[in-house]
Short mmCIF file of C-alpha atoms in Angstrom, two decimals:
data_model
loop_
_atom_site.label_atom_id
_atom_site.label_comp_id
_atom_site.label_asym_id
_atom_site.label_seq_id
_atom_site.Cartn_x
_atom_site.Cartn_y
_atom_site.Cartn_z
CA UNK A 1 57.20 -34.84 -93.10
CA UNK A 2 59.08 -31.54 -94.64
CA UNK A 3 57.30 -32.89 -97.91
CA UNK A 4 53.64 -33.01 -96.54
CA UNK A 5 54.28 -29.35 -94.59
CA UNK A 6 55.11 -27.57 -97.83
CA UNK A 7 52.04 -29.44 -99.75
CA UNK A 8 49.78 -28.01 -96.90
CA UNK A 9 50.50 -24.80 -97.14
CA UNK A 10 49.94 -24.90 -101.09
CA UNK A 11 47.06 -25.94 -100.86
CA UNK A 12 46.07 -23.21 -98.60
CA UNK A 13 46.97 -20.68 -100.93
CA UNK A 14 44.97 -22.20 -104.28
CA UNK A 15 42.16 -22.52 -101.36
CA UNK A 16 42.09 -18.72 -100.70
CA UNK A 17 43.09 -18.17 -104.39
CA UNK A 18 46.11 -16.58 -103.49
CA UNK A 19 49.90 -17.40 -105.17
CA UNK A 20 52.38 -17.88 -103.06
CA UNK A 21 55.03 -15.27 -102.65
CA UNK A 22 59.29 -16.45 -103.64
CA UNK A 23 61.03 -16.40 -100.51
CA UNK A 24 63.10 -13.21 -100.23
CA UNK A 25 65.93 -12.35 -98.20
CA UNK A 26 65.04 -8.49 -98.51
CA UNK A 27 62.82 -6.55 -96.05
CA UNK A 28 61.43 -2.49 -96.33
CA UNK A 29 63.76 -0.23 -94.95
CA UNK A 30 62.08 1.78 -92.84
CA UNK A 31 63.22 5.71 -93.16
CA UNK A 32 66.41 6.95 -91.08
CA UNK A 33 66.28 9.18 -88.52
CA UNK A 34 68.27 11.91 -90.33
CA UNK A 35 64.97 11.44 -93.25
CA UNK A 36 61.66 11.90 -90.20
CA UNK A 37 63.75 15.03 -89.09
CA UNK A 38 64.15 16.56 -92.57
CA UNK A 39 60.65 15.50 -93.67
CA UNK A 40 59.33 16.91 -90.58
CA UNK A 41 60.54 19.84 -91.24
CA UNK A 42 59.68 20.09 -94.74
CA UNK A 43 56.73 19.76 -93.86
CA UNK A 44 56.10 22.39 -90.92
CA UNK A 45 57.50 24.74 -93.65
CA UNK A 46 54.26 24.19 -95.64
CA UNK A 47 52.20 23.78 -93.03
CA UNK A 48 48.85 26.14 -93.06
CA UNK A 49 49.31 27.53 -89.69
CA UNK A 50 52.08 30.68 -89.64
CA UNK A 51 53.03 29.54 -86.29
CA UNK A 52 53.81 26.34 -87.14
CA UNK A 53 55.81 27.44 -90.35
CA UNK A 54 57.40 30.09 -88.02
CA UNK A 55 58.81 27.81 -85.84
CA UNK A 56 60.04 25.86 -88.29
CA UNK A 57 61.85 28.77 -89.52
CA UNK A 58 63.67 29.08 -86.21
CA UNK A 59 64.26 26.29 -85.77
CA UNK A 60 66.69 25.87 -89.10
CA UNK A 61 68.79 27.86 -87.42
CA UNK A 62 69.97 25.46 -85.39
CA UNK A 63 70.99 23.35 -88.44
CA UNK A 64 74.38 23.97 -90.19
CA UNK A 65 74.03 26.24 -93.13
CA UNK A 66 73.56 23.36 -95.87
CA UNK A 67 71.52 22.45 -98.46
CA UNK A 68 68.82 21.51 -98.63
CA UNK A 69 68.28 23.73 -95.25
CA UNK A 70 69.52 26.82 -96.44
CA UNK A 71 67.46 27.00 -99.65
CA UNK A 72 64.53 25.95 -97.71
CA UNK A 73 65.27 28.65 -95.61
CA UNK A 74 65.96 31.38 -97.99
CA UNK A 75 62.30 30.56 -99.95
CA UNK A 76 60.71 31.83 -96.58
CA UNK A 77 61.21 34.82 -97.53
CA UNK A 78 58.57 34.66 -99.64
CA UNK A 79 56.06 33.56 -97.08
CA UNK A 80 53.19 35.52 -97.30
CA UNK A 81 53.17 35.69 -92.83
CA UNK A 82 55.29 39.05 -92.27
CA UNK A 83 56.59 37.06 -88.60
CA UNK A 84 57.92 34.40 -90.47
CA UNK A 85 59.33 36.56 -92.62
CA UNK A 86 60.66 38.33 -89.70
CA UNK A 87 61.57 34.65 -87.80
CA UNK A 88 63.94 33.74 -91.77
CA UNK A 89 65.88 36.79 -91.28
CA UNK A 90 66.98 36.07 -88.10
CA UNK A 91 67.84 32.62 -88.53
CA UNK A 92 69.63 33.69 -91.65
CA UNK A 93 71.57 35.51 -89.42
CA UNK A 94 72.38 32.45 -87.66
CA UNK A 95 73.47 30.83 -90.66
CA UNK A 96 76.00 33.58 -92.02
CA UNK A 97 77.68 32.21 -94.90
CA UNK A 98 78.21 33.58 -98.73
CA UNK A 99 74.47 33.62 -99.37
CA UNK A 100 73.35 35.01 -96.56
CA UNK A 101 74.13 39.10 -97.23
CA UNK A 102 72.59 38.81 -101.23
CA UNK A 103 69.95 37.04 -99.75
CA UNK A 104 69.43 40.13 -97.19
CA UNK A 105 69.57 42.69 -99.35
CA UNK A 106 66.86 41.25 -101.34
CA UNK A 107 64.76 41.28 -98.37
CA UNK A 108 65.74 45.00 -98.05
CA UNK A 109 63.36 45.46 -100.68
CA UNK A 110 60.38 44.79 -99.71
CA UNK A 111 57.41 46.35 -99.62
CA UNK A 112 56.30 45.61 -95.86
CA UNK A 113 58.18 48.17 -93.80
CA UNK A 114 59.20 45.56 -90.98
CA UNK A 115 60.66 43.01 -93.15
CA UNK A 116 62.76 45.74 -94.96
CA UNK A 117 63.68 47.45 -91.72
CA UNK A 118 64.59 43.98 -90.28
CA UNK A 119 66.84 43.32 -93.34
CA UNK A 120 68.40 46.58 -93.15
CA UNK A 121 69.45 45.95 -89.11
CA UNK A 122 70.61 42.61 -90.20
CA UNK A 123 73.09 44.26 -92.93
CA UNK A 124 74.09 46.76 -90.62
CA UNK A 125 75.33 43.79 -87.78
CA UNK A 126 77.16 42.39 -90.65
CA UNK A 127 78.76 45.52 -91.25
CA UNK A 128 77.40 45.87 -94.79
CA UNK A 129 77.00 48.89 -96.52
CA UNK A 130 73.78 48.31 -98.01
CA UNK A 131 72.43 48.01 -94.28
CA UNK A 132 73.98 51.23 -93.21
CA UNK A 133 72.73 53.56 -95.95
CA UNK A 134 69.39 52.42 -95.08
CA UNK A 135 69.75 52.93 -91.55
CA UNK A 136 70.78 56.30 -91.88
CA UNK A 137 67.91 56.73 -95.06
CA UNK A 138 65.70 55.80 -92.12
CA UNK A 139 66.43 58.06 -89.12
CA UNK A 140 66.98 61.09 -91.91
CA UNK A 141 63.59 60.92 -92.87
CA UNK A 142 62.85 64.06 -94.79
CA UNK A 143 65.54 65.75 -93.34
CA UNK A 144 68.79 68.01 -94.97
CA UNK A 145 70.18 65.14 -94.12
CA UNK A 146 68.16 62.22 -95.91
CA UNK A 147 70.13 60.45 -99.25
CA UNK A 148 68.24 59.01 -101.67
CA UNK A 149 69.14 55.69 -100.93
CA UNK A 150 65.45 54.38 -100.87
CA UNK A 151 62.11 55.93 -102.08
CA UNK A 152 60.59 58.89 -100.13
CA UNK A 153 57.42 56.48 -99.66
CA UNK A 154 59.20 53.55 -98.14
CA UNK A 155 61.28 56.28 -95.75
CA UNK A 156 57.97 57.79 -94.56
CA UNK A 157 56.64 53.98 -94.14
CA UNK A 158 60.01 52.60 -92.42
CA UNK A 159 60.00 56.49 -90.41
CA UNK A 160 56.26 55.49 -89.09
CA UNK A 161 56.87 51.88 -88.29
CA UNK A 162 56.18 50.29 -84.82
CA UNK A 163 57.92 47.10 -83.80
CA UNK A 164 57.99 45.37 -80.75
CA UNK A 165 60.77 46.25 -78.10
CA UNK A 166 62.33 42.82 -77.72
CA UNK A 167 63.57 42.92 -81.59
CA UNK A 168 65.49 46.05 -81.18
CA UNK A 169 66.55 45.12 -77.90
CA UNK A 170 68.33 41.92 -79.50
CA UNK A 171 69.63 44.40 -82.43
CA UNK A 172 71.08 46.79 -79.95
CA UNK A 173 72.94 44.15 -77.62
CA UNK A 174 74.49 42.61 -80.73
CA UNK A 175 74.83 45.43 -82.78
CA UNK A 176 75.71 48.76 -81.27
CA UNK A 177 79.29 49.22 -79.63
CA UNK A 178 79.14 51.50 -76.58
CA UNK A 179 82.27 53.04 -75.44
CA UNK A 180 82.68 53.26 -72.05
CA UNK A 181 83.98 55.91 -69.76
CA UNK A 182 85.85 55.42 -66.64
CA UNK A 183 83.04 56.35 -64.34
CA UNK A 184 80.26 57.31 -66.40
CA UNK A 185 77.19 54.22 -67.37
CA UNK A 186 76.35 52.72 -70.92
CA UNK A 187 73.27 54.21 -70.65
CA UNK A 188 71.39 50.45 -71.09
CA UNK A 189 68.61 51.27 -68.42
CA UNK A 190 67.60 54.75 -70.39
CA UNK A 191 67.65 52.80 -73.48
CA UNK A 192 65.40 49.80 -72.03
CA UNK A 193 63.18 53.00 -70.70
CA UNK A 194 62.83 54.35 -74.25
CA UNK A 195 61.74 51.23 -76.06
CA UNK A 196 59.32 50.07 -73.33
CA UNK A 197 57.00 52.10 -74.72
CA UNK A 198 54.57 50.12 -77.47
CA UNK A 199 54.77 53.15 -79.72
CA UNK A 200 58.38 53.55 -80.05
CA UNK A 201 59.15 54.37 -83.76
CA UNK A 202 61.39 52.75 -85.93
CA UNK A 203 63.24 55.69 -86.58
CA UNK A 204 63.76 56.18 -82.22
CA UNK A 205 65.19 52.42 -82.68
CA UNK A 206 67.72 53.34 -85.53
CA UNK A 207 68.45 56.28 -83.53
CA UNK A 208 69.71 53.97 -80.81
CA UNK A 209 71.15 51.87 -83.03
CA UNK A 210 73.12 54.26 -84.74
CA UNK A 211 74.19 56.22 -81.58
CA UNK A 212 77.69 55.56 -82.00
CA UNK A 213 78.37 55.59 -85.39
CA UNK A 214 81.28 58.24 -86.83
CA UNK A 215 79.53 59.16 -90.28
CA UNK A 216 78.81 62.44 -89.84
CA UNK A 217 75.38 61.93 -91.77
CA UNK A 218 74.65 60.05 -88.69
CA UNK A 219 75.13 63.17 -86.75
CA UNK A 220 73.48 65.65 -89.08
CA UNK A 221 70.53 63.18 -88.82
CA UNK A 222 70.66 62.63 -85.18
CA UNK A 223 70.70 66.98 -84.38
CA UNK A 224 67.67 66.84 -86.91
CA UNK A 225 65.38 64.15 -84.87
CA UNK A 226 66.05 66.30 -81.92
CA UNK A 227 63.06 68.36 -83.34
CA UNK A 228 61.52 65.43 -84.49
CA UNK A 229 57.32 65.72 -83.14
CA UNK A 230 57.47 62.39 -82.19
CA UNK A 231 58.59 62.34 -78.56
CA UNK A 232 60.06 59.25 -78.49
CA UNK A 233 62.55 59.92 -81.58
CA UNK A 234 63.40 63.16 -79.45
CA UNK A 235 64.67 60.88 -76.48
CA UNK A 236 66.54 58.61 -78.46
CA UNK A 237 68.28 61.33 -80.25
CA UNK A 238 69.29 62.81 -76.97
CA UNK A 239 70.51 59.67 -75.49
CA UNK A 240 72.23 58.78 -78.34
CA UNK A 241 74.00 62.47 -78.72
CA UNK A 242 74.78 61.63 -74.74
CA UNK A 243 76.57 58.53 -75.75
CA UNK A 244 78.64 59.68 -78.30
CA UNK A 245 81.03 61.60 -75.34
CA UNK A 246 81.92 65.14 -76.94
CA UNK A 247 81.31 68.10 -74.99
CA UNK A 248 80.62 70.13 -78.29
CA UNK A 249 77.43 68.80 -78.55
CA UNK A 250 76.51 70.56 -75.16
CA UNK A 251 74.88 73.19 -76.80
CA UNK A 252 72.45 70.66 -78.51
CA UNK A 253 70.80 69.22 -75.46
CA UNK A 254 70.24 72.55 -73.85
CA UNK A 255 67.42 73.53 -75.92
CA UNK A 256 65.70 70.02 -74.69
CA UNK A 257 65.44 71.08 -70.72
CA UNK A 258 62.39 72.77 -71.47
CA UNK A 259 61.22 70.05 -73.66
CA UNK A 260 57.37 69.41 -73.35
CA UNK A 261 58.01 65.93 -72.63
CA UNK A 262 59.37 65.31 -69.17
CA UNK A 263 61.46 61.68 -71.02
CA UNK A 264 62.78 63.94 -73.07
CA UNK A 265 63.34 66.61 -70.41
CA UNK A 266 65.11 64.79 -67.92
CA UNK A 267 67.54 62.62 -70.71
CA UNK A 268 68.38 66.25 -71.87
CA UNK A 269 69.66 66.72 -68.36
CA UNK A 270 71.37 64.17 -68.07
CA UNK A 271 73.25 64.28 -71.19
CA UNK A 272 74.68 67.88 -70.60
CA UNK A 273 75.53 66.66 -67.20
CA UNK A 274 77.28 63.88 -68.60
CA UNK A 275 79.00 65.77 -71.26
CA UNK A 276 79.86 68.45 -68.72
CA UNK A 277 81.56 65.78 -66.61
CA UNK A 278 83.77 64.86 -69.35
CA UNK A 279 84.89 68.21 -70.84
CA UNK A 280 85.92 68.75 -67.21
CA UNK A 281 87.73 65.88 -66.85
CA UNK A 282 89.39 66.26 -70.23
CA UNK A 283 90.53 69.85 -69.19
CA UNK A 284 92.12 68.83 -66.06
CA UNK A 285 94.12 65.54 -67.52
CA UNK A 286 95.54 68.27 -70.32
CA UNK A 287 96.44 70.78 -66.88
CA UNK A 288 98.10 67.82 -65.25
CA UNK A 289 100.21 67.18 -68.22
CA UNK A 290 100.90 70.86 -68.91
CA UNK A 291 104.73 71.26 -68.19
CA UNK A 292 105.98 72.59 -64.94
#
């Protein structure tokens, strides 16, 4: 019977003029699930649509800093969408590792303001110096103050540049150390107040970011923006003068009561009164430990 089966089914091939096929144990593997993922990715990365290559970007940051992730990753740069330029700086900040500050200061010099200001924030958070210097090349501007750290052109560009308020508000929660005072606020709701507006400047931003920093360049810049014409560089500067907790720089804010600009007015006012509050609490701790 087994005989006359297999004859049959000969025969049906050579009908159809097909050869039979050896019996094989083997069968296709289909692709893991570790492959789709990577492939799908790989492929949103050259998709046409920004938004889809944008997401992708963010998305690697959820993935461990290896390869072939990370060089994936670090080719976005290149992309020619500034937001997912943008999108591969902050997930290289998610994936800090020995590349990731070379690969940042490359970015730094670009020629599209927001991806070098961007890069420059980035370096600062990682407490580079490369970020710093052009932090502080930024809020200068073409000041007594400004170093020659990048070109006059890019300073005016990165000086002029408008970025929306939820990226500085991420760079200012994880970047910029406030120090408190018993009894006196942080200052976060005059901050949110400042970048609100859609045409906060870059350089108002690094003025915030920078509020607390000791270089004294940072100072010399930050007495400069307080004539700055852009009113919203004015208000930063006095909130960040506010925050910095020394009663010499009293004398500063004064000039900004009568300030055309009542944001700028009223921060003025409440930075002296601030200050005030702790050069008088300063001068009666040092009376109280006077000795009797």
């Amino acid at each position: 019977m087994r005989t006359f089966l297999v004859f049959s089914l000969l025969s049906l091939y050579v009908v159809f003029g097909q050869t039979p096929k050896p019996f094989s144990a083997s069968v296709a593997v289909a692709p893991s699930d570790q492959d789709r993922a990577s492939s799908l990715l790989a492929d949103s990365l050259k998709d046409k649509n920004p938004d889809t290559r944008k997401h992708a970007v963010q998305s690697l940051g959820l993935v461990s800093p290896r390869e072939p992730y990370l060089s994936q990753l670090e080719a976005m740069l290149d992309d020619n969408d500034v937001e997912v330029r943008l999108a591969t700086i902050t997930s290289l900040m998610d994936l800090q590792n020995e590349h990731t500050v070379p690969v940042l200061r490359k970015a730094l010099d670009s020629d599209v303001p927001e991806v070098s200001f961007a890069a420059a924030k980035a370096l600062w958070t990682l407490n580079d110096p490369a970020g710093h210097e052009a932090l502080v090349a930024v809020l200068s501007g073409e000041t007594k103050s400004s170093s020659g750290f990048i070109s006059t052109h890019k300073r005016e560009a990165l000086r002029m540049l408008h970025t929306p308020k939820v990226l500085f508000l991420f760079a200012v929660r994880e970047g910029a150390n406030f120090a408190p005072v018993p009894g006196l606020g942080a200052g976060i709701s005059s901050l949110q107040g400042i970048l609100a507006d859609q045409s906060v400047s870059g350089r108002a931003a690094t003025a915030l970011l920078l509020s607390t920093d000791e270089d004294p360049q940072v100072l010399l810049a930050l007495q400069d923006a307080l004539t700055d014409k852009d009113w919203s560089v004015r208000a930063a500067a006095v909130h960040a003068m506010a925050l910095r907790n020394d009663p010499a720089l009293e004398k500063d804010l004064l000039p900004l009561l009568e300030d055309k600009k009542e944001a700028v007015r009223v921060r003025a006012a409440a930075g002296y009164l601030r200050l005030e509050s702790i050069k008088s609490t300063r001068a009666k701790l040092a009376q109280n430990h006077q000795p009797k």
